[in-house]
Short mmCIF file of C-alpha atoms in Angstrom, two decimals:
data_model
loop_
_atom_site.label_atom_id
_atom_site.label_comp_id
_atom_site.label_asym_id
_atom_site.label_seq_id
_atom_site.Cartn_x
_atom_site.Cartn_y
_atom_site.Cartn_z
CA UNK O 1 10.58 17.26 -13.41
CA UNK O 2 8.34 15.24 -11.24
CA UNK O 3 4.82 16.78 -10.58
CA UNK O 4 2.78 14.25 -10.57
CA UNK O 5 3.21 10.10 -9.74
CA UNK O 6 4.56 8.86 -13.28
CA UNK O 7 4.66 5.35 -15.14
CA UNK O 8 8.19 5.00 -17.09
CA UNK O 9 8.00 3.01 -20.29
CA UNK O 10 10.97 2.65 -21.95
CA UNK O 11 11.24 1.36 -25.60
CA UNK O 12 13.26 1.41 -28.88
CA UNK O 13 16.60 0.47 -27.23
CA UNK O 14 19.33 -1.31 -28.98
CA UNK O 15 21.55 -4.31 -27.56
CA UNK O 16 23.96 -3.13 -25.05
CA UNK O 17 22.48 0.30 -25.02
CA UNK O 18 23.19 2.17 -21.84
CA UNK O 19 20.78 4.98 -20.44
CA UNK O 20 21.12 7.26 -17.99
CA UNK O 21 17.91 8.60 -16.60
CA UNK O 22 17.36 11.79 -14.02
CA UNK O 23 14.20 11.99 -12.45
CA UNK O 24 13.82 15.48 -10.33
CA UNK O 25 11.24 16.35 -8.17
CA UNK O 26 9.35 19.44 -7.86
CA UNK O 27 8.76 21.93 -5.36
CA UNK O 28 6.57 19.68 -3.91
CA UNK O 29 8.64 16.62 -3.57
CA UNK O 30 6.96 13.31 -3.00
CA UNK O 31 6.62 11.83 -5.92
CA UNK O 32 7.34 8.36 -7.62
CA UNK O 33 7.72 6.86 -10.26
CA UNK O 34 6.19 3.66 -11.11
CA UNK O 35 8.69 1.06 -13.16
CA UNK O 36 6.92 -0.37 -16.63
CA UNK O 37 7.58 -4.00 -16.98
CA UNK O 38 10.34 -4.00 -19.21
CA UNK O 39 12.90 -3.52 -16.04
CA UNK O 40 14.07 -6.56 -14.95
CA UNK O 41 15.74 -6.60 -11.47
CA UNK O 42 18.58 -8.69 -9.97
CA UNK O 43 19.42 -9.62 -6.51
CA UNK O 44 21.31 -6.22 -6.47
CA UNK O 45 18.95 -3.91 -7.23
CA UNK O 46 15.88 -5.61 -6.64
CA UNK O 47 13.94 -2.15 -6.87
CA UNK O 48 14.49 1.72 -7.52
CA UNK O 49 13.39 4.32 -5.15
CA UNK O 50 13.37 7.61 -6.07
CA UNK O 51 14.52 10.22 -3.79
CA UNK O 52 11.64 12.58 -2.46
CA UNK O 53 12.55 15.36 -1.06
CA UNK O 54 11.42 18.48 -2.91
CA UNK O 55 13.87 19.72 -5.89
CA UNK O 56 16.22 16.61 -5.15
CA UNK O 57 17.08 14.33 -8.23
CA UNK O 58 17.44 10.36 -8.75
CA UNK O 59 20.20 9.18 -11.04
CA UNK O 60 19.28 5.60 -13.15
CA UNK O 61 22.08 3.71 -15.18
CA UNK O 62 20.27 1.02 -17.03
CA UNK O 63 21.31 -1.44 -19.86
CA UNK O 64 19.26 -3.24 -22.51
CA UNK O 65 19.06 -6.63 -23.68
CA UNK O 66 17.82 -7.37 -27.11
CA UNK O 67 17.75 -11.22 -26.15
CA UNK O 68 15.45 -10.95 -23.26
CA UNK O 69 14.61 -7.26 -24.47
CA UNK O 70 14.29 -5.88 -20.87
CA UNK O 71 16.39 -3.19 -19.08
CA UNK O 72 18.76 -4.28 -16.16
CA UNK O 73 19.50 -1.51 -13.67
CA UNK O 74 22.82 -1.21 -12.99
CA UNK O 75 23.12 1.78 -10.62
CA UNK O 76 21.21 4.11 -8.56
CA UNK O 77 21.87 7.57 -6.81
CA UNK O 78 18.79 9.47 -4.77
CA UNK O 79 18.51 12.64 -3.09
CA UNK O 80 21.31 14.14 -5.01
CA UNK O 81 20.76 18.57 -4.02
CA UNK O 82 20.72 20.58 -6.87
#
């Protein structure tokens, strides 16, 4: 859950790996998170906004490459209601 504006760092991946992140936000709402450098973006998805309503959740579907060992977003969902 969301509380506060957080860095993500992700790390220890292996090749092809695929993640799934959910990022909720409080009560509060407003918050964001704050990419680390080891997301590389394409023309796509060239960044990932999370959804800031209060309680409402951001989906992120990310692979890994061990070659250029960054994660390439591959999807996004905001404001889902929960």
């Amino acid at each position: 859950v969301l509380g506060a504006n957080v860095p993500i760092n992700l790390q220890n991946a292996q090749d092809a790996q695929k993640i799934t992140i959910r990022l909720k936000q409080d009560n509060a709402g407003g918050w964001s998170a704050v990419w680390g450098s080891m997301v590389s973006y394409g023309t796509d998805i060239t960044n990932i906004p999370v959804g800031t309503s209060p309680n409402s959740v951001t989906y992120v579907g990310m692979v890994y490459d061990s070659t250029t060992q960054l994660f390439h977003p591959i999807s996004y969902t905001r404001g889902c209601e929960v």
